[in-house]
Amino acid sequence: MVFDMFSISLCTAVVVIVAGVQFVLDTVLRRDTGAGRIWSLAFIAAILTTLCYLAWVASDQAGIAIALGNAAFVVGTGCLWLGSRSYNGRSLSVSAWIVAGAAAAVLVASLVDGPNGGAWAGALVMFIALAVLAGLGAVESRRSAMGRSASTVALTLVLGVQCAYYVARSVVFVTVGPADPFFLTWFGTITTSFLTIILTIVAVVSMSVLRSGQARLRGRGDSTTLLLDADGLYDDDSFTKLFGDLTQRAAAFSERIAVISVRLDDLPQIATAFGTVEAQDIAHAWRVGSRRYAPTSAIVGYAGASGIVIALQPSSIGDARRVASRIHRRLLDDFGSMGTSVVPVLGVGIAVSDIAGYDSEALFTAANDAAVRSASSPDASVMIAGAV
C-alpha cells in the first residue's frame, strides 16, 4: 500500500486533534492545575503543529507554515518535560526559558532557511531540540513522584523513543541528506507521522492516568467553588455550604453552634422615600459593619437581599448574645454618624444549637425569624430563638 503525503498528514492531524481536544476538555472539566495544565499546552501545541503541516502539504508552499509548525513541535515536547517537572514539584523558572529559547531558535532557523529550505527548513535545529527535550522529559519521568508510579513507564517509553528517533534522524540527516532513499524510507515524513500517531495515543492514555491519580491524592473530585464579594461576605449558596459543614462537624463532637441574623428589611422603603444613594450608603455600612464587628473566626454571608448571617462557635448562650448585642449597638452607632436622613430599623436574632439543635436549615430559619421579631419589637434589641 502506498500512502500519499496529504493522506498521512490528514490522518496524523485527526488523531492528534481528537486526542488533544479530549485531554484539554478533561483538564477544563476537572479544573486541573499544575502538571495537567502544562500537558494540555503540549497537546494544544501538537494540534497547532499538525494544522501548520497540513496547511503546508495542502498548499505545497513552505515558509511561515513550516516555521510555525516546527516551533510548535518543540513547544509541545518541551511542555511534556515541563509538566513532568511540575508533577515532581520542581521549579520551572529556568526550564521554561530553555523551552522558549529552543522554540525561538527553531523558528528563526526555519525562517532563515525560508522557502529555499523547502520541507526541511530549520529541520536539523528542530531535530536536535526535540531530541534534547524528549531526553530531559524521559529522565524527569523516572525521578521523584513520577518515578515511584508504575503509570509513568509508558510516558518514559514515549519520550525515550522520541529522543532516540530524533538522535538517529539528526545523524542520518547530516550524513546522507534528506533526499537519500534511506533517509526517506526510515526517517521521512510518512514514517515520522506513523510514529507520531502511536506515541500520541500512548502519551494521552499515560498522562490521563497520571493526572487522575494525582487528582485522587488531592481529593478534589467533588470540589466546590465558594463566592466572596468585595465586602468580604459569602453569597447565599456559599454560606449555606460552609454552615452546613460546620454544623455537621460540631454535631459530631457536641460543640455549640450559633448563627446571628442581622436584617435591614426597610431598605426598599428608604430608597423610595430618600433616594437610592442614601439607601446604598446605609446598605454598604450594614454589610461592612456586620463583618467588621463579627468575631474574626466567624463565617459571614448573605441571607437574601435584606439579611446577613454570621455563624460562630460561642462559649455560651450569653456569649452569643453579647456578640449579637455588640454588632447591633455598633451598627446603630454607624448609622447615626452617617448624617443620613433616616436611621433604618435593624433586627438582630440568634439561634443556638443548645435550643434549636444541629440542623443547619432549622438554625438558619430560627435566627431569621428571631431577627424579624427583633425589628418589630420595641422591647428587645436582640432576640434569641426559642428562649423563654
Tab-separated table of C-alpha atoms in Angstrom:
chain	number	residue	atom	x	y	z
A	1	MET	CA	0.000	0.000	0.000
A	2	VAL	CA	1.325	3.431	-0.968
A	3	PHE	CA	0.493	6.422	1.228
A	4	ASP	CA	0.477	9.907	-0.231
A	5	MET	CA	1.719	12.825	1.848
A	6	PHE	CA	-1.638	14.566	2.219
A	7	SER	CA	-3.495	11.444	3.364
A	8	ILE	CA	-0.985	10.529	6.057
A	9	SER	CA	-0.763	14.175	7.202
A	10	LEU	CA	-4.541	14.324	7.442
A	11	CYS	CA	-4.645	11.049	9.385
A	12	THR	CA	-1.992	12.324	11.803
A	13	ALA	CA	-3.854	15.586	12.251
A	14	VAL	CA	-7.123	13.804	13.060
A	15	VAL	CA	-5.502	11.574	15.693
A	16	VAL	CA	-3.588	14.415	17.332
A	17	ILE	CA	-6.565	16.792	17.320
A	18	VAL	CA	-9.004	14.233	18.750
A	19	ALA	CA	-6.559	13.160	21.462
A	20	GLY	CA	-5.570	16.749	22.225
A	21	VAL	CA	-9.115	18.096	22.425
A	22	GLN	CA	-10.146	15.210	24.687
A	23	PHE	CA	-7.234	15.857	27.057
A	24	VAL	CA	-7.753	19.637	27.116
A	25	LEU	CA	-11.505	19.338	27.729
A	26	ASP	CA	-10.880	16.852	30.514
A	27	THR	CA	-8.417	19.308	32.047
A	28	VAL	CA	-11.001	22.103	31.946
A	29	LEU	CA	-13.794	19.955	33.387
A	30	ARG	CA	-11.550	18.730	36.202
A	31	ARG	CA	-10.358	22.294	36.875
A	32	ASP	CA	-6.923	20.778	36.864
A	33	THR	CA	-3.823	22.688	37.915
A	34	GLY	CA	-0.075	22.225	37.663
A	35	ALA	CA	1.099	19.331	35.509
A	36	GLY	CA	-2.299	18.758	33.864
A	37	ARG	CA	-2.464	22.311	32.526
A	38	ILE	CA	1.094	22.203	31.197
A	39	TRP	CA	0.450	18.877	29.476
A	40	SER	CA	-2.669	20.454	27.968
A	41	LEU	CA	-0.426	23.140	26.476
A	42	ALA	CA	1.642	20.330	24.957
A	43	PHE	CA	-1.429	18.964	23.186
A	44	ILE	CA	-2.522	22.436	22.059
A	45	ALA	CA	0.956	22.926	20.573
A	46	ALA	CA	0.708	19.494	18.926
A	47	ILE	CA	-2.632	20.462	17.361
A	48	LEU	CA	-1.097	23.683	16.044
A	49	THR	CA	1.823	21.683	14.650
A	50	THR	CA	-0.381	19.277	12.708
A	51	LEU	CA	-2.545	22.099	11.354
A	52	CYS	CA	0.521	24.019	10.156
A	53	TYR	CA	1.984	20.949	8.471
A	54	LEU	CA	-1.386	20.109	6.926
A	55	ALA	CA	-1.627	23.654	5.566
A	56	TRP	CA	1.856	23.261	4.084
A	57	VAL	CA	1.028	19.915	2.421
A	58	ALA	CA	-2.302	21.210	1.086
A	59	SER	CA	-0.767	24.376	-0.392
A	60	ASP	CA	2.642	22.887	-1.248
A	61	GLN	CA	4.156	26.184	-0.122
A	62	ALA	CA	6.893	26.113	2.533
A	63	GLY	CA	7.662	29.160	4.641
A	64	ILE	CA	5.740	30.512	7.606
A	65	ALA	CA	3.629	27.342	7.991
A	66	ILE	CA	6.756	25.188	8.280
A	67	ALA	CA	8.397	27.640	10.692
A	68	LEU	CA	5.359	27.831	12.977
A	69	GLY	CA	4.853	24.075	12.839
A	70	ASN	CA	8.468	23.388	13.763
A	71	ALA	CA	8.416	25.851	16.684
A	72	ALA	CA	5.093	24.475	17.961
A	73	PHE	CA	6.507	20.934	17.759
A	74	VAL	CA	9.365	21.962	20.043
A	75	VAL	CA	6.987	23.729	22.448
A	76	GLY	CA	4.811	20.612	22.639
A	77	THR	CA	7.697	18.312	23.502
A	78	GLY	CA	9.097	20.889	25.902
A	79	CYS	CA	5.783	21.093	27.718
A	80	LEU	CA	5.861	17.325	28.267
A	81	TRP	CA	9.144	17.883	30.106
A	82	LEU	CA	7.829	20.934	31.992
A	83	GLY	CA	4.680	19.054	33.011
A	84	SER	CA	6.789	16.237	34.388
A	85	ARG	CA	8.860	18.719	36.399
A	86	SER	CA	5.673	20.298	37.738
A	87	TYR	CA	4.313	16.880	38.684
A	88	ASN	CA	7.520	16.247	40.646
A	89	GLY	CA	7.237	19.619	42.378
A	90	ARG	CA	10.336	21.110	40.716
A	91	SER	CA	10.892	24.734	39.765
A	92	LEU	CA	10.020	25.789	36.203
A	93	SER	CA	11.734	29.188	36.224
A	94	VAL	CA	14.820	28.066	34.269
A	95	SER	CA	13.356	25.122	32.349
A	96	ALA	CA	10.539	27.259	30.906
A	97	TRP	CA	13.119	29.655	29.472
A	98	ILE	CA	15.014	26.705	27.984
A	99	VAL	CA	11.889	25.569	26.142
A	100	ALA	CA	11.080	29.100	24.996
A	101	GLY	CA	14.658	29.601	23.784
A	102	ALA	CA	14.660	26.310	21.886
A	103	ALA	CA	11.358	27.158	20.183
A	104	ALA	CA	12.632	30.632	19.258
A	105	ALA	CA	15.855	29.160	17.828
A	106	VAL	CA	13.895	26.696	15.688
A	107	LEU	CA	11.544	29.448	14.471
A	108	VAL	CA	14.452	31.696	13.480
A	109	ALA	CA	16.349	28.835	11.810
A	110	SER	CA	13.258	27.867	9.797
A	111	LEU	CA	12.625	31.457	8.705
A	112	VAL	CA	16.276	31.994	7.789
A	113	ASP	CA	16.233	28.915	5.532
A	114	GLY	CA	12.947	30.206	4.144
A	115	PRO	CA	11.305	28.773	1.032
A	116	ASN	CA	14.736	27.746	-0.255
A	117	GLY	CA	14.948	25.217	2.559
A	118	GLY	CA	11.736	23.631	1.393
A	119	ALA	CA	10.191	20.976	3.623
A	120	TRP	CA	13.424	20.727	5.651
A	121	ALA	CA	13.779	24.395	6.596
A	122	GLY	CA	15.265	24.543	10.079
A	123	ALA	CA	14.956	20.758	10.332
A	124	LEU	CA	18.347	19.987	11.905
A	125	VAL	CA	17.903	22.558	14.675
A	126	MET	CA	14.440	21.192	15.341
A	127	PHE	CA	15.651	17.574	15.429
A	128	ILE	CA	18.350	18.419	17.976
A	129	ALA	CA	15.930	20.434	20.142
A	130	LEU	CA	13.360	17.623	20.093
A	131	ALA	CA	15.967	15.007	20.990
A	132	VAL	CA	17.258	17.057	23.931
A	133	LEU	CA	13.831	17.997	25.323
A	134	ALA	CA	12.434	14.484	24.909
A	135	GLY	CA	15.513	13.073	26.640
A	136	LEU	CA	15.111	15.520	29.541
A	137	GLY	CA	11.447	14.553	29.795
A	138	ALA	CA	12.266	10.844	29.853
A	139	VAL	CA	14.806	11.359	32.640
A	140	GLU	CA	12.417	13.563	34.641
A	141	SER	CA	9.649	10.969	34.366
A	142	ARG	CA	11.829	8.486	36.257
A	143	ARG	CA	12.533	10.842	39.167
A	144	SER	CA	10.707	11.712	42.415
A	145	ALA	CA	6.926	11.213	42.436
A	146	MET	CA	6.687	10.162	38.791
A	147	GLY	CA	9.467	7.621	39.213
A	148	ARG	CA	7.553	5.928	42.015
A	149	SER	CA	4.455	5.456	39.860
A	150	ALA	CA	4.160	2.472	37.534
A	151	SER	CA	1.859	4.555	35.310
A	152	THR	CA	4.797	6.691	34.174
A	153	VAL	CA	6.590	3.827	32.416
A	154	ALA	CA	4.548	4.371	29.239
A	155	LEU	CA	5.328	8.091	29.213
A	156	THR	CA	9.012	7.349	29.767
A	157	LEU	CA	8.953	4.986	26.783
A	158	VAL	CA	7.201	7.607	24.624
A	159	LEU	CA	9.774	10.274	25.410
A	160	GLY	CA	12.673	7.825	25.263
A	161	VAL	CA	11.665	6.530	21.832
A	162	GLN	CA	11.168	10.104	20.604
A	163	CYS	CA	14.631	11.069	21.877
A	164	ALA	CA	16.322	8.071	20.255
A	165	TYR	CA	14.430	8.562	16.993
A	166	TYR	CA	15.419	12.215	16.651
A	167	VAL	CA	19.045	11.497	17.570
A	168	ALA	CA	19.159	8.905	14.793
A	169	ARG	CA	17.241	11.177	12.437
A	170	SER	CA	19.715	14.009	13.053
A	171	VAL	CA	22.702	11.754	12.366
A	172	VAL	CA	21.238	10.350	9.134
A	173	PHE	CA	20.116	13.826	8.047
A	174	VAL	CA	23.671	15.147	8.380
A	175	THR	CA	25.464	12.130	6.903
A	176	VAL	CA	23.352	11.221	3.856
A	177	GLY	CA	20.970	14.172	3.478
A	178	PRO	CA	17.161	14.375	3.314
A	179	ALA	CA	16.989	13.327	-0.347
A	180	ASP	CA	18.633	9.951	0.197
A	181	PRO	CA	16.291	6.936	-0.179
A	182	PHE	CA	17.487	5.508	3.140
A	183	PHE	CA	16.507	8.688	4.956
A	184	LEU	CA	13.150	8.939	3.173
A	185	THR	CA	12.326	5.300	3.924
A	186	TRP	CA	13.242	5.177	7.590
A	187	PHE	CA	13.215	8.801	8.743
A	188	GLY	CA	10.989	10.580	6.240
A	189	THR	CA	7.738	12.400	6.895
A	190	ILE	CA	5.495	9.358	6.415
A	191	THR	CA	7.477	7.211	8.852
A	192	THR	CA	7.537	10.056	11.349
A	193	SER	CA	3.779	10.507	11.005
A	194	PHE	CA	3.126	6.856	11.875
A	195	LEU	CA	5.421	7.156	14.881
A	196	THR	CA	3.643	10.354	15.956
A	197	ILE	CA	0.245	8.639	15.857
A	198	ILE	CA	1.451	5.745	18.022
A	199	LEU	CA	3.253	7.973	20.530
A	200	THR	CA	0.298	10.391	20.784
A	201	ILE	CA	-2.141	7.621	21.689
A	202	VAL	CA	0.219	6.135	24.272
A	203	ALA	CA	1.040	9.572	25.732
A	204	VAL	CA	-2.569	10.708	26.167
A	205	VAL	CA	-3.515	7.477	27.937
A	206	SER	CA	-0.457	7.612	30.191
A	207	MET	CA	-0.904	11.270	31.167
A	208	SER	CA	-4.624	10.832	31.747
A	209	VAL	CA	-3.896	8.016	34.199
A	210	LEU	CA	-1.214	10.083	35.935
A	211	ARG	CA	-3.497	13.091	36.240
A	212	SER	CA	-6.372	11.019	37.613
A	213	GLY	CA	-4.102	9.529	40.250
A	214	GLN	CA	-2.856	12.984	41.231
A	215	ALA	CA	-6.415	14.299	41.477
A	216	ARG	CA	-7.414	11.415	43.760
A	217	LEU	CA	-4.456	12.146	46.013
A	218	ARG	CA	-5.504	15.790	46.226
A	219	GLY	CA	-9.072	14.724	46.970
A	220	ARG	CA	-10.580	17.265	44.594
A	221	GLY	CA	-13.092	15.043	42.874
A	222	ASP	CA	-16.064	16.789	44.496
A	223	SER	CA	-14.602	20.269	44.869
A	224	THR	CA	-16.876	23.271	45.338
A	225	THR	CA	-16.393	26.903	44.361
A	226	LEU	CA	-17.156	29.476	47.053
A	227	LEU	CA	-18.020	33.060	46.118
A	228	LEU	CA	-16.843	36.001	48.225
A	229	ASP	CA	-17.882	39.556	47.291
A	230	ALA	CA	-15.858	42.770	47.535
A	231	ASP	CA	-17.116	43.410	51.083
A	232	GLY	CA	-15.846	40.003	52.250
A	233	LEU	CA	-19.260	38.302	52.515
A	234	TYR	CA	-20.125	34.883	51.095
A	235	ASP	CA	-23.115	34.592	48.795
A	236	ASP	CA	-26.186	32.621	49.892
A	237	ASP	CA	-25.113	29.277	48.421
A	238	SER	CA	-21.541	29.535	49.695
A	239	PHE	CA	-22.663	30.376	53.231
A	240	THR	CA	-25.156	27.509	53.195
A	241	LYS	CA	-22.426	25.034	52.224
A	242	LEU	CA	-19.962	26.331	54.812
A	243	PHE	CA	-22.560	26.492	57.572
A	244	GLY	CA	-23.844	23.004	56.760
A	245	ASP	CA	-20.326	21.606	57.029
A	246	LEU	CA	-19.732	23.490	60.295
A	247	THR	CA	-22.914	22.161	61.918
A	248	GLN	CA	-22.131	18.568	60.886
A	249	ARG	CA	-18.660	18.709	62.392
A	250	ALA	CA	-19.908	20.447	65.536
A	251	ALA	CA	-22.691	17.895	65.999
A	252	ALA	CA	-20.158	15.052	65.887
A	253	PHE	CA	-18.426	16.477	68.979
A	254	SER	CA	-21.485	18.126	70.619
A	255	GLU	CA	-19.909	21.569	70.233
A	256	ARG	CA	-22.071	24.681	70.488
A	257	ILE	CA	-23.011	26.479	67.277
A	258	ALA	CA	-24.791	29.805	66.917
A	259	VAL	CA	-25.966	31.824	63.965
A	260	ILE	CA	-26.750	35.537	64.174
A	261	SER	CA	-29.096	37.105	61.645
A	262	VAL	CA	-28.775	40.849	61.014
A	263	ARG	CA	-31.670	42.200	58.934
A	264	LEU	CA	-32.485	45.513	57.251
A	265	ASP	CA	-35.952	44.954	55.829
A	266	ASP	CA	-36.808	48.613	55.167
A	267	LEU	CA	-34.105	49.363	52.590
A	268	PRO	CA	-36.617	49.459	49.681
A	269	GLN	CA	-38.776	51.972	51.596
A	270	ILE	CA	-35.697	54.111	52.348
A	271	ALA	CA	-34.750	54.098	48.672
A	272	THR	CA	-38.254	55.198	47.699
A	273	ALA	CA	-38.517	57.932	50.318
A	274	PHE	CA	-34.964	59.295	50.461
A	275	GLY	CA	-33.302	58.132	47.238
A	276	THR	CA	-31.195	55.208	46.129
A	277	VAL	CA	-27.896	56.897	47.019
A	278	GLU	CA	-28.829	57.159	50.690
A	279	ALA	CA	-30.122	53.590	50.705
A	280	GLN	CA	-26.893	52.357	49.106
A	281	ASP	CA	-24.785	54.163	51.723
A	282	ILE	CA	-26.780	52.553	54.526
A	283	ALA	CA	-26.560	49.123	52.877
A	284	HIS	CA	-22.799	49.443	52.486
A	285	ALA	CA	-22.347	50.426	56.138
A	286	TRP	CA	-24.558	47.475	57.133
A	287	ARG	CA	-22.518	44.951	55.107
A	288	VAL	CA	-19.121	46.267	56.126
A	289	GLY	CA	-20.091	46.726	59.774
A	290	SER	CA	-21.630	43.271	60.134
A	291	ARG	CA	-18.374	41.696	59.007
A	292	ARG	CA	-16.131	44.072	60.953
A	293	TYR	CA	-17.899	43.588	64.273
A	294	ALA	CA	-18.276	39.820	63.931
A	295	PRO	CA	-15.671	37.558	65.575
A	296	THR	CA	-12.564	37.020	63.465
A	297	SER	CA	-13.217	33.292	63.035
A	298	ALA	CA	-16.905	33.708	62.146
A	299	ILE	CA	-18.386	32.883	58.742
A	300	VAL	CA	-20.283	35.883	57.369
A	301	GLY	CA	-22.617	35.684	54.388
A	302	TYR	CA	-25.894	36.813	52.854
A	303	ALA	CA	-29.391	35.604	53.626
A	304	GLY	CA	-31.339	37.053	50.721
A	305	ALA	CA	-31.391	40.725	49.802
A	306	SER	CA	-32.133	42.032	53.299
A	307	GLY	CA	-30.297	39.650	55.592
A	308	ILE	CA	-26.748	38.965	56.696
A	309	VAL	CA	-25.937	35.859	58.734
A	310	ILE	CA	-22.959	35.188	60.973
A	311	ALA	CA	-22.026	31.651	62.039
A	312	LEU	CA	-19.826	31.270	65.105
A	313	GLN	CA	-18.953	28.968	67.985
A	314	PRO	CA	-19.637	30.876	71.201
A	315	SER	CA	-18.531	29.637	74.617
A	316	SER	CA	-22.095	30.031	75.961
A	317	ILE	CA	-25.518	31.332	75.037
A	318	GLY	CA	-24.675	34.500	76.943
A	319	ASP	CA	-21.523	34.905	74.861
A	320	ALA	CA	-23.568	34.630	71.658
A	321	ARG	CA	-25.951	37.285	72.981
A	322	ARG	CA	-23.062	39.620	73.872
A	323	VAL	CA	-21.626	39.282	70.350
A	324	ALA	CA	-25.021	39.983	68.771
A	325	SER	CA	-25.634	42.960	71.071
A	326	ARG	CA	-22.251	44.420	70.194
A	327	ILE	CA	-22.981	44.111	66.466
A	328	HIS	CA	-26.423	45.673	66.934
A	329	ARG	CA	-25.110	48.583	69.007
A	330	ARG	CA	-22.163	49.423	66.791
A	331	LEU	CA	-24.200	49.238	63.598
A	332	LEU	CA	-26.717	51.700	65.063
A	333	ASP	CA	-23.816	53.980	66.037
A	334	ASP	CA	-22.507	53.799	62.466
A	335	PHE	CA	-25.932	54.621	61.037
A	336	GLY	CA	-26.287	57.573	63.432
A	337	SER	CA	-22.909	59.022	62.493
A	338	MET	CA	-23.500	58.860	58.748
A	339	GLY	CA	-25.632	62.001	58.663
A	340	THR	CA	-28.377	60.342	56.644
A	341	SER	CA	-31.990	61.477	56.785
A	342	VAL	CA	-33.173	58.301	58.462
A	343	VAL	CA	-31.851	55.588	60.755
A	344	PRO	CA	-33.018	52.191	59.452
A	345	VAL	CA	-34.826	49.611	61.567
A	346	LEU	CA	-32.317	46.939	62.475
A	347	GLY	CA	-33.309	43.450	63.538
A	348	VAL	CA	-30.867	41.026	65.153
A	349	GLY	CA	-31.789	37.449	66.011
A	350	ILE	CA	-29.842	34.490	67.369
A	351	ALA	CA	-30.312	30.744	67.057
A	352	VAL	CA	-28.189	28.444	69.218
A	353	SER	CA	-27.692	24.703	68.854
A	354	ASP	CA	-28.475	24.250	72.588
A	355	ILE	CA	-32.065	25.237	71.796
A	356	ALA	CA	-32.612	24.764	68.049
A	357	GLY	CA	-30.463	21.658	67.527
A	358	TYR	CA	-27.862	20.963	64.851
A	359	ASP	CA	-29.985	21.093	61.728
A	360	SER	CA	-28.389	23.909	59.720
A	361	GLU	CA	-31.590	24.861	57.900
A	362	ALA	CA	-33.565	24.959	61.150
A	363	LEU	CA	-30.894	27.120	62.812
A	364	PHE	CA	-30.824	29.436	59.819
A	365	THR	CA	-34.618	29.818	59.742
A	366	ALA	CA	-34.888	30.291	63.520
A	367	ALA	CA	-32.280	33.066	63.506
A	368	ASN	CA	-34.016	34.916	60.654
A	369	ASP	CA	-37.413	34.629	62.364
A	370	ALA	CA	-35.915	35.985	65.577
A	371	ALA	CA	-34.388	38.912	63.664
A	372	VAL	CA	-37.767	39.756	62.133
A	373	ARG	CA	-39.345	39.767	65.595
A	374	SER	CA	-36.469	41.886	66.885
A	375	ALA	CA	-37.053	44.516	64.211
A	376	SER	CA	-40.780	44.758	65.016
A	377	SER	CA	-40.440	44.673	68.824
A	378	PRO	CA	-39.653	47.881	70.771
A	379	ASP	CA	-38.809	45.900	73.918
A	380	ALA	CA	-35.722	43.966	72.786
A	381	SER	CA	-32.826	44.884	70.563
A	382	VAL	CA	-31.687	41.259	70.210
A	383	MET	CA	-33.843	38.128	70.343
A	384	ILE	CA	-32.841	34.510	70.880
A	385	ALA	CA	-34.920	31.953	69.016
A	386	GLY	CA	-36.799	29.632	71.356
A	387	ALA	CA	-35.730	31.473	74.515
A	388	VAL	CA	-38.405	31.925	77.140
